[in-house]
Structures are given as structure tokens and as C-alpha cells.
Amino acid sequence: RFAPADLDHEIEVFDTDIPRSALRLSKTDVKCQINTVNANAEHFVVHGVKVTNPSSSSTDTAASPLVILHGYMNGSLYFYRNLLGLAKHFQAVYSLDQLGWGLSSRPDFDRVVPAVADEKSGNDDICPIQASENFFVESLEAWRKANSIERMNLCGHSMGGYLGVAYAERYPQHVDRLILLSPVGVPEQDPENDPLSRPDIPLRFKALFGTFRYLWARGTTPGSFARSIPQSQARNMIDKYVEGRLPQVTCSNERQVLGDYLFHSAMLPGSGEFSLNRILKPGAYARKPTVLRIPNLDVDHVSFVYGQYDWMDCSGGLEVQRRCQEMHKTGSQVPQVEVFGVSKAGHMLQIENWEETNAAIILAAGGKPEEGSHLPGRFAEGVDEGMFFKGSRFRSSK
């Protein structure tokens, strides 16, 4: 269903050993909670899926492989609708379980990454934000080295988009193009929009948000909540999530398999998920917003891809585009920034409209989608984006 009819593809599911010493962590002698890696082993494991098209020629495909980073509480196979179609346009497509998620090693995150800053240490790597970024960025870099990939088209969804920026910031020489699918953490937070300080917000909503903020500060995650209740209730909660958030998945068997995947991933011991409150503030605002970081990247091309009904505000990507254009006029070396919009999709655009999302990824990588493909829109600030982007269906239905 999700592959070109003429595609000759090969799929490989594989694990890559990465040295613990590469991760710049304050503690590395931590036993993994899944996989067979013990506290004495010198490596962690990064799990992934690789799809290739042996019949393609170098003139038909992008010069660099596509490496995909999943979003928060997801995994490599959340791109199950996309991988085969993308393999026709890239020499190889890799979709990874980032360290701490999926079937990759899951070290105890609280033991390897501090929850609070140690200001006396003078070591930036012990800062919770920096240490959290190190966990993901350095494991990706170690994976790249182990797989002898010199340069890649790096594509990240949601939290994976934020971490893709962090990687490109530190290792720009290994990134051809950066592709951000509905990335979290782009805009700066406006203090005037804080629900607890606005007089027009009803008291009951302030109380609800106050409770949410308290749980966020404590490090409570969706996964930890799901593991704290009976498994039957957790499974029912995830099934309702799939049915409510992804109505485009109409096949009952596909919906069942997707629910199985999310459920079993959530039931495994938590690890990477506990980066949430170290990297983001309540409301999904980054502690280090990428709107301030992307214009300084030494990467030629950065593309944002948003869904038409995305709860991630497209204004973040448009603001990055505007800043880069203004800086370019002054002679600064900045990335070329494009903003794409995928119709009939929200935050999970890779599932909700996989064909148009694939076309956006191919265009963002400098390729040409198949003739007759559904193409995404291209947008600039103040040019028709208000007519296309509608915001979250939950908001727009009010």
C-alpha cells in the first residue's frame, strides 16, 4: 500500500554498538534496562531500520542518505508509511530508534543526566539541557561513525527536529540538508501568554494548568503514567489515542498493529522520555529555542514541514525564515530556509498524509518527486500562509 509499484527494495533491521565513552555523560557505568548490555559493557546499542533500492542509479537518488529521527515517545517504525516511497529517491533511508527509546539501549536517564544544574561544577556538560542534548547528539554521532556515513540528509520529527538542530549545530560538516517535520521548540515563549498570569483564563483552567505544570516539573511523562496504571487501562488509553488522533488509519488491522507498537514501546522501562522537562518548558517551549540557533547553523539548507492542522505553530518556521533573510541582506552567511505545508494533516503528518509528506521531504532534500505526486505548498511569512494553516483541529473546532 505504501510503496511505488515498481520499487525493488531491501529492508534491514540492525543494531549498532556505540561506545559509552563517546556520550560525554557524567556517569556511564549504568546498566541498561533493556537489551543485553550490562554496566560493565563498553557500549550501548542503537536500533534502526535501513531501506535501500538496489536497482536505482546514482543519478536518480540523492547523493547522501536520509537519516530519520522520530519524535517524543515514538520510534523508528512510526515512519512505516514513508520508508519504501522515500527509498526510491535516496541511496539509503535509515530510520533510527534514538538512544533511550524503542529497541535501543535504555539506560536509567536520571542516573546519566542530572535533573538540576550543578552551578559549582563549571562544566557545561553537567547542565541538564546540555547533558540531555549530549545524550542524543553524541549517540547519533557515534552511530554515524560506526556506519561510515560521511554526510547525511538529517530529518527529524517533533522532538527529533529539535535534536536534529542540536546535532547540526555541533556537527554541521556531516549534514547536507536539515529537514524539520513539525519540530518542537522553535519559537520563544511570550510571557504575556502564560495561562497562569492572564486574567481572562477561568480559574478551573488555571488550576488544571497549575497541576500540569507541577507534574511536568516532577518529571511525570505520558509513559510513566501509562506504566503506573493497569495494563488493560493503558492499552485502552493508547487505542483511543490512535483512533482519535489518527482517523486516517482506517484499516482495523493497521490500527491494531500501530496500537501494539505504541503500547509495547510505552511499557518498556522509561529512559529518553525523561529528557522532556530538561529540554522543554510546560507548553512545549524549548529552554533553548531553536529560532535563535538555526540562523547560526553552518548548514546550507534548512526546511520546515508543517501539517495544515498542526498544533506546532508554523509561525516558528516562518520567523526563522524571516530572520535568515534579513541577516542575508546584511551579508551574513545563513541557511536558506523553506517552509512547506502538508494538506489534510496535523502534527502526525507522516501518517496522516504520507504521500505529500514524502514529496515535501524529497523537495527539501533537493530532489524531484514522482510525476503526478501530491505536492506540498511552499510558504513565506505574510504570503497566503494564513489561508492554508488552520491550527489544531481541536482548537479550530471550538
Coordinates of C-alpha atoms in Angstrom, one line a residue:
R1 CA 0.0 0.0 0.0
F2 CA 2.8 2.5 0.9
A3 CA 5.3 1.7 -1.9
P4 CA 5.7 2.5 -5.6
A5 CA 4.6 -0.4 -7.7
D6 CA 8.0 -0.6 -9.4
L7 CA 10.2 -0.4 -6.3
D8 CA 12.8 -3.0 -5.8
H9 CA 13.7 -2.6 -2.2
E10 CA 15.7 -4.3 0.6
I11 CA 14.9 -3.8 4.3
E12 CA 17.4 -4.4 7.0
V13 CA 16.7 -4.3 10.7
F14 CA 20.0 -3.8 12.6
D15 CA 21.7 -2.8 15.8
T16 CA 24.8 -0.6 16.0
D17 CA 27.2 -0.7 19.0
I18 CA 28.3 2.8 20.1
P19 CA 30.9 3.4 22.8
R20 CA 29.6 4.8 26.1
S21 CA 32.7 7.0 26.3
A22 CA 31.5 9.0 23.3
L23 CA 28.4 10.4 25.0
R24 CA 30.1 13.0 27.3
L25 CA 28.0 11.8 30.2
S26 CA 28.8 12.4 33.9
K27 CA 28.1 8.7 34.6
T28 CA 28.5 5.8 32.1
D29 CA 28.6 2.8 34.4
V30 CA 24.8 2.4 34.2
K31 CA 23.1 -0.9 33.4
C32 CA 20.7 -0.7 30.6
Q33 CA 17.1 -1.6 31.4
I34 CA 16.6 -3.5 28.1
N35 CA 19.0 -5.2 25.7
T36 CA 21.8 -7.4 27.0
V37 CA 24.1 -4.5 27.8
N38 CA 25.3 -4.6 31.4
A39 CA 27.1 -2.0 33.5
N40 CA 30.5 -3.4 32.6
A41 CA 29.9 -3.3 28.8
E42 CA 31.8 -0.6 26.9
H43 CA 28.9 0.1 24.5
F44 CA 25.3 1.0 24.1
V45 CA 23.1 -0.2 21.3
V46 CA 21.2 1.9 18.7
H47 CA 18.5 0.1 16.9
G48 CA 17.4 1.0 13.4
V49 CA 15.8 0.1 10.1
K50 CA 17.6 0.6 6.7
V51 CA 15.8 0.6 3.4
T52 CA 17.7 0.6 0.1
N53 CA 16.7 0.4 -3.6
P54 CA 19.3 -1.8 -5.3
S55 CA 18.0 -1.0 -8.8
S56 CA 18.4 2.8 -8.5
S57 CA 21.3 4.6 -10.1
S58 CA 23.3 7.4 -8.5
T59 CA 21.7 9.9 -11.0
D60 CA 18.2 9.0 -9.7
T61 CA 18.9 9.4 -6.0
A62 CA 20.2 12.0 -3.6
A63 CA 23.9 11.8 -3.0
S64 CA 23.6 11.5 0.8
P65 CA 21.4 9.0 2.6
L66 CA 18.3 10.1 4.6
V67 CA 18.5 9.6 8.3
I68 CA 15.2 10.0 10.2
L69 CA 14.9 10.8 13.9
H70 CA 11.5 10.1 15.5
G71 CA 9.5 12.3 17.8
Y72 CA 8.8 12.1 21.5
M73 CA 7.6 8.6 22.8
N74 CA 7.7 7.3 19.2
G75 CA 10.1 5.1 17.4
S76 CA 11.7 4.3 14.0
L77 CA 8.6 2.5 12.7
Y78 CA 6.4 5.5 13.1
F79 CA 7.6 6.1 9.6
Y80 CA 6.2 2.8 8.3
R81 CA 4.1 4.6 5.6
N82 CA 7.1 6.6 4.4
L83 CA 10.2 4.4 4.2
L84 CA 9.6 2.5 1.0
G85 CA 8.5 5.5 -1.0
L86 CA 11.4 7.6 0.1
A87 CA 13.9 4.7 -0.8
K88 CA 13.3 5.5 -4.5
H89 CA 14.8 8.9 -4.0
F90 CA 17.7 8.2 -1.6
Q91 CA 20.6 5.7 -1.9
A92 CA 19.6 4.6 1.6
V93 CA 17.0 5.6 4.1
Y94 CA 17.7 5.0 7.8
S95 CA 15.1 5.3 10.5
L96 CA 16.5 5.1 14.0
D97 CA 15.3 4.3 17.5
Q98 CA 17.1 7.1 19.3
L99 CA 19.1 6.1 22.3
G100 CA 16.7 5.7 25.2
W101 CA 13.7 4.9 23.0
G102 CA 12.3 2.0 21.0
L103 CA 14.6 -1.0 21.0
S104 CA 17.8 0.9 21.5
S105 CA 19.5 0.7 24.9
R106 CA 17.6 2.4 27.7
P107 CA 20.0 3.5 30.4
D108 CA 18.5 5.0 33.5
F109 CA 18.2 8.6 32.3
D110 CA 18.1 10.1 35.8
R111 CA 21.5 8.5 36.6
V112 CA 23.3 9.7 33.5
V113 CA 21.7 13.1 33.1
P114 CA 21.3 15.5 36.0
A115 CA 17.8 16.8 36.8
V116 CA 19.1 20.1 38.2
A117 CA 22.1 22.2 37.2
D118 CA 25.3 22.0 39.2
E119 CA 26.5 25.6 39.0
K120 CA 29.6 24.9 41.1
S121 CA 31.0 22.3 38.7
G122 CA 31.8 24.9 35.9
N123 CA 31.2 22.1 33.4
D124 CA 28.5 22.9 30.8
D125 CA 28.1 19.2 30.1
I126 CA 26.5 18.8 33.5
C127 CA 23.8 21.3 32.8
P128 CA 20.6 19.4 32.4
I129 CA 19.8 20.9 29.0
Q130 CA 23.3 20.4 27.6
A131 CA 23.6 16.9 29.1
S132 CA 20.3 15.9 27.6
E133 CA 21.3 17.1 24.2
N134 CA 24.7 15.3 24.6
F135 CA 22.8 12.0 25.3
F136 CA 21.1 12.2 21.9
V137 CA 23.6 14.2 19.8
E138 CA 26.7 12.2 20.7
S139 CA 24.9 8.9 20.4
L140 CA 23.8 9.9 16.8
E141 CA 27.4 11.0 16.0
A142 CA 28.8 7.7 17.3
W143 CA 26.2 5.8 15.2
R144 CA 27.2 7.8 12.1
K145 CA 30.9 7.0 12.6
A146 CA 30.1 3.3 13.2
N147 CA 28.1 3.2 9.9
S148 CA 30.7 5.2 7.9
I149 CA 28.3 7.8 6.8
E150 CA 30.2 11.0 5.8
R151 CA 27.3 13.3 5.1
M152 CA 23.5 12.8 5.5
N153 CA 20.2 14.5 4.9
L154 CA 19.0 14.7 8.5
C155 CA 15.2 14.6 9.0
G156 CA 13.7 15.0 12.5
H157 CA 10.0 14.9 13.5
S158 CA 8.8 16.9 16.6
M159 CA 11.4 16.3 19.3
G160 CA 13.6 14.7 16.7
G161 CA 13.5 18.0 14.9
Y162 CA 14.8 19.8 17.9
L163 CA 17.6 17.2 18.4
G164 CA 18.4 17.4 14.6
V165 CA 19.1 21.2 15.1
A166 CA 21.3 20.4 18.1
Y167 CA 23.2 17.8 16.1
A168 CA 23.7 20.2 13.1
E169 CA 24.8 22.9 15.5
R170 CA 27.7 20.7 16.7
Y171 CA 28.4 18.6 13.6
P172 CA 27.4 20.7 10.6
Q173 CA 30.1 19.1 8.4
H174 CA 28.1 15.9 8.4
V175 CA 24.7 17.5 7.4
D176 CA 23.9 18.1 3.8
R177 CA 20.4 19.4 4.5
L178 CA 18.3 19.6 7.6
I179 CA 14.6 18.7 7.3
L180 CA 12.3 19.6 10.3
L181 CA 8.9 17.9 10.4
S182 CA 6.6 19.8 12.7
P183 CA 9.6 20.5 15.1
V184 CA 9.1 21.3 18.7
G185 CA 10.9 24.1 20.5
V186 CA 11.2 26.7 17.7
P187 CA 9.6 29.9 19.0
E188 CA 10.4 31.9 22.0
Q189 CA 7.8 31.9 24.7
D190 CA 5.8 35.1 25.2
P191 CA 5.4 35.7 28.9
E192 CA 2.1 37.5 28.3
N193 CA 0.5 34.3 27.1
D194 CA 1.2 32.4 30.3
P195 CA -2.2 30.9 31.3
L196 CA -1.5 31.5 35.0
S197 CA -1.0 35.2 34.6
R198 CA -3.8 36.0 32.1
P199 CA -6.9 37.5 33.8
D200 CA -9.3 36.1 31.1
I201 CA -8.5 32.5 31.8
P202 CA -11.1 30.8 34.1
L203 CA -9.9 29.7 37.5
R204 CA -10.6 26.0 36.8
F205 CA -8.3 26.1 33.8
K206 CA -5.6 27.9 35.8
A207 CA -5.9 25.1 38.4
L208 CA -5.7 22.4 35.7
F209 CA -2.6 24.1 34.1
G210 CA -1.0 24.6 37.5
T211 CA -1.4 20.8 38.2
F212 CA 0.0 20.0 34.8
R213 CA 3.0 22.3 35.4
Y214 CA 3.6 20.7 38.8
L215 CA 3.6 17.2 37.2
W216 CA 5.9 18.5 34.4
A217 CA 8.4 19.8 37.0
R218 CA 8.4 16.4 38.8
G219 CA 9.3 14.7 35.5
T220 CA 6.0 12.8 35.1
T221 CA 5.7 11.7 31.5
P222 CA 2.9 10.1 29.4
G223 CA 4.9 6.8 29.5
S224 CA 5.4 6.8 33.3
F225 CA 1.7 7.5 33.7
A226 CA 0.8 4.6 31.4
R227 CA 3.1 2.3 33.3
S228 CA 1.5 3.3 36.6
I229 CA -2.0 2.1 35.7
P230 CA -3.2 -1.4 34.9
Q231 CA -2.0 -2.5 31.5
S232 CA -5.6 -3.1 30.3
Q233 CA -6.3 0.6 31.0
A234 CA -3.1 1.7 29.4
R235 CA -3.8 -0.3 26.3
N236 CA -7.3 1.2 26.1
M237 CA -5.9 4.7 26.5
I238 CA -3.5 4.1 23.6
D239 CA -6.1 2.6 21.4
K240 CA -8.3 5.7 22.0
Y241 CA -5.4 7.9 21.2
V242 CA -4.7 6.2 17.9
E243 CA -8.4 6.3 17.0
G244 CA -8.8 9.9 18.0
R245 CA -5.6 11.4 16.7
L246 CA -5.1 9.3 13.6
P247 CA -8.6 8.9 11.9
Q248 CA -6.7 8.5 8.6
V249 CA -5.7 5.0 9.7
T250 CA -9.0 3.3 8.6
C251 CA -7.7 -0.3 8.3
S252 CA -8.6 -2.1 11.5
N253 CA -5.5 -4.4 11.2
E254 CA -3.2 -1.4 10.7
R255 CA -4.8 0.4 13.6
Q256 CA -4.3 -2.7 15.8
V257 CA -0.6 -3.1 14.8
L258 CA 0.1 0.6 15.4
G259 CA -1.6 0.4 18.8
D260 CA 0.6 -2.7 19.6
Y261 CA 3.7 -0.8 18.6
L262 CA 2.9 2.3 20.8
F263 CA 1.8 0.2 23.7
H264 CA 4.8 -2.1 23.9
S265 CA 7.2 0.8 23.4
A266 CA 5.5 2.8 26.3
M267 CA 5.5 -0.3 28.6
L268 CA 9.3 -0.7 28.4
P269 CA 11.3 1.0 31.1
G270 CA 11.5 4.7 30.6
S271 CA 14.7 6.4 29.6
G272 CA 14.9 9.0 26.8
E273 CA 11.4 10.2 27.7
F274 CA 12.7 11.8 30.9
S275 CA 14.5 14.4 28.8
L276 CA 11.2 16.1 28.4
N277 CA 11.3 18.6 31.3
R278 CA 15.0 19.2 30.9
I279 CA 14.7 20.3 27.3
L280 CA 11.2 21.8 27.2
K281 CA 9.1 24.1 29.4
P282 CA 5.4 23.4 30.0
G283 CA 3.6 24.1 26.8
A284 CA 6.4 22.6 24.7
Y285 CA 8.5 25.8 24.6
A286 CA 12.2 25.0 24.4
R287 CA 14.6 26.2 27.2
K288 CA 17.0 26.9 24.3
P289 CA 14.6 28.0 21.4
T290 CA 15.8 26.9 18.0
V291 CA 14.6 30.2 16.4
L292 CA 17.8 31.7 18.0
R293 CA 20.0 28.8 16.9
I294 CA 19.1 27.9 13.4
P295 CA 20.2 31.2 11.8
N296 CA 23.7 30.5 13.2
L297 CA 24.0 27.0 11.7
D298 CA 26.7 26.3 9.2
V299 CA 24.3 24.3 7.1
D300 CA 23.3 25.4 3.6
H301 CA 19.6 24.4 3.6
V302 CA 17.0 24.1 6.4
S303 CA 13.4 23.1 5.6
F304 CA 10.3 23.2 7.9
V305 CA 7.3 21.0 7.1
Y306 CA 4.1 21.5 8.9
G307 CA 0.6 19.9 8.7
Q308 CA -2.3 22.1 7.7
Y309 CA -3.9 21.4 11.1
D310 CA -0.7 21.2 13.1
W311 CA -0.6 22.2 16.7
M312 CA 3.0 23.2 16.2
D313 CA 2.6 26.8 15.1
C314 CA 4.1 27.4 11.6
S315 CA 4.9 30.9 12.6
G316 CA 8.1 29.5 14.3
G317 CA 9.4 28.3 10.9
L318 CA 8.3 31.4 9.2
E319 CA 10.1 33.6 11.8
V320 CA 13.3 31.6 11.2
Q321 CA 12.9 32.2 7.5
R322 CA 12.4 35.9 8.0
R323 CA 15.4 36.3 10.3
C324 CA 17.7 34.4 7.9
Q325 CA 16.5 36.5 5.0
E326 CA 17.2 39.7 7.0
M327 CA 20.6 38.5 8.1
H328 CA 21.4 37.5 4.5
K329 CA 20.7 41.1 3.3
T330 CA 23.4 42.3 5.7
G331 CA 26.0 39.9 4.3
S332 CA 25.8 37.2 6.9
Q333 CA 26.2 33.6 6.0
V334 CA 22.9 31.9 6.9
P335 CA 21.0 28.8 5.9
Q336 CA 18.5 29.0 3.0
V337 CA 15.2 28.3 4.7
E338 CA 12.0 26.9 3.2
V339 CA 8.6 26.3 4.8
F340 CA 6.3 23.6 3.4
G341 CA 2.7 22.9 4.3
V342 CA 1.1 19.4 4.0
S343 CA -2.6 19.4 3.4
K344 CA -5.2 17.4 5.4
A345 CA -2.6 16.6 8.1
G346 CA -1.8 17.6 11.6
H347 CA 1.3 17.0 13.8
M348 CA 1.5 13.4 12.7
L349 CA 1.8 14.4 9.1
Q350 CA 3.9 11.4 8.2
I351 CA 1.0 9.1 8.8
E352 CA -1.9 11.5 8.2
N353 CA -0.8 12.4 4.6
W354 CA 2.2 10.3 4.0
E355 CA 2.4 10.9 0.2
E356 CA 2.5 14.7 0.5
T357 CA 4.9 14.4 3.4
N358 CA 7.2 12.2 1.3
A359 CA 7.1 14.8 -1.5
A360 CA 8.0 17.5 1.0
I361 CA 11.0 15.5 2.3
I362 CA 12.2 14.9 -1.3
L363 CA 11.8 18.6 -2.3
A364 CA 13.6 19.6 0.9
A365 CA 16.5 17.3 0.0
G366 CA 16.8 18.9 -3.4
G367 CA 15.1 16.1 -5.2
K368 CA 12.1 15.9 -7.6
P369 CA 9.0 13.9 -6.6
E370 CA 7.4 11.5 -9.0
E371 CA 5.3 13.0 -11.7
G372 CA 1.7 13.2 -10.6
S373 CA 2.6 13.3 -6.9
H374 CA 0.6 15.4 -4.5
L375 CA 2.9 18.3 -3.7
P376 CA 3.0 20.4 -0.5
G377 CA 2.6 24.1 -0.5
R378 CA 5.6 26.5 -0.2
F379 CA 5.1 29.5 2.1
A380 CA 6.7 32.7 3.2
E381 CA 5.7 35.0 6.1
G382 CA 2.6 37.1 5.1
V383 CA 2.1 35.2 1.8
D384 CA -1.0 33.1 1.9
E385 CA 0.0 31.0 4.9
G386 CA -3.0 32.3 6.9
M387 CA -5.3 30.9 4.2
F388 CA -3.7 27.4 4.4
F389 CA -2.6 26.7 8.0
K390 CA -5.7 26.3 10.2
G391 CA -4.1 25.3 13.5
S392 CA -5.0 22.3 15.5
R393 CA -8.4 20.6 14.7
F394 CA -9.0 20.7 18.5
R395 CA -8.7 24.5 18.5
S396 CA -10.4 25.1 15.2
S397 CA -13.5 23.1 16.2
K398 CA -14.3 25.4 19.1

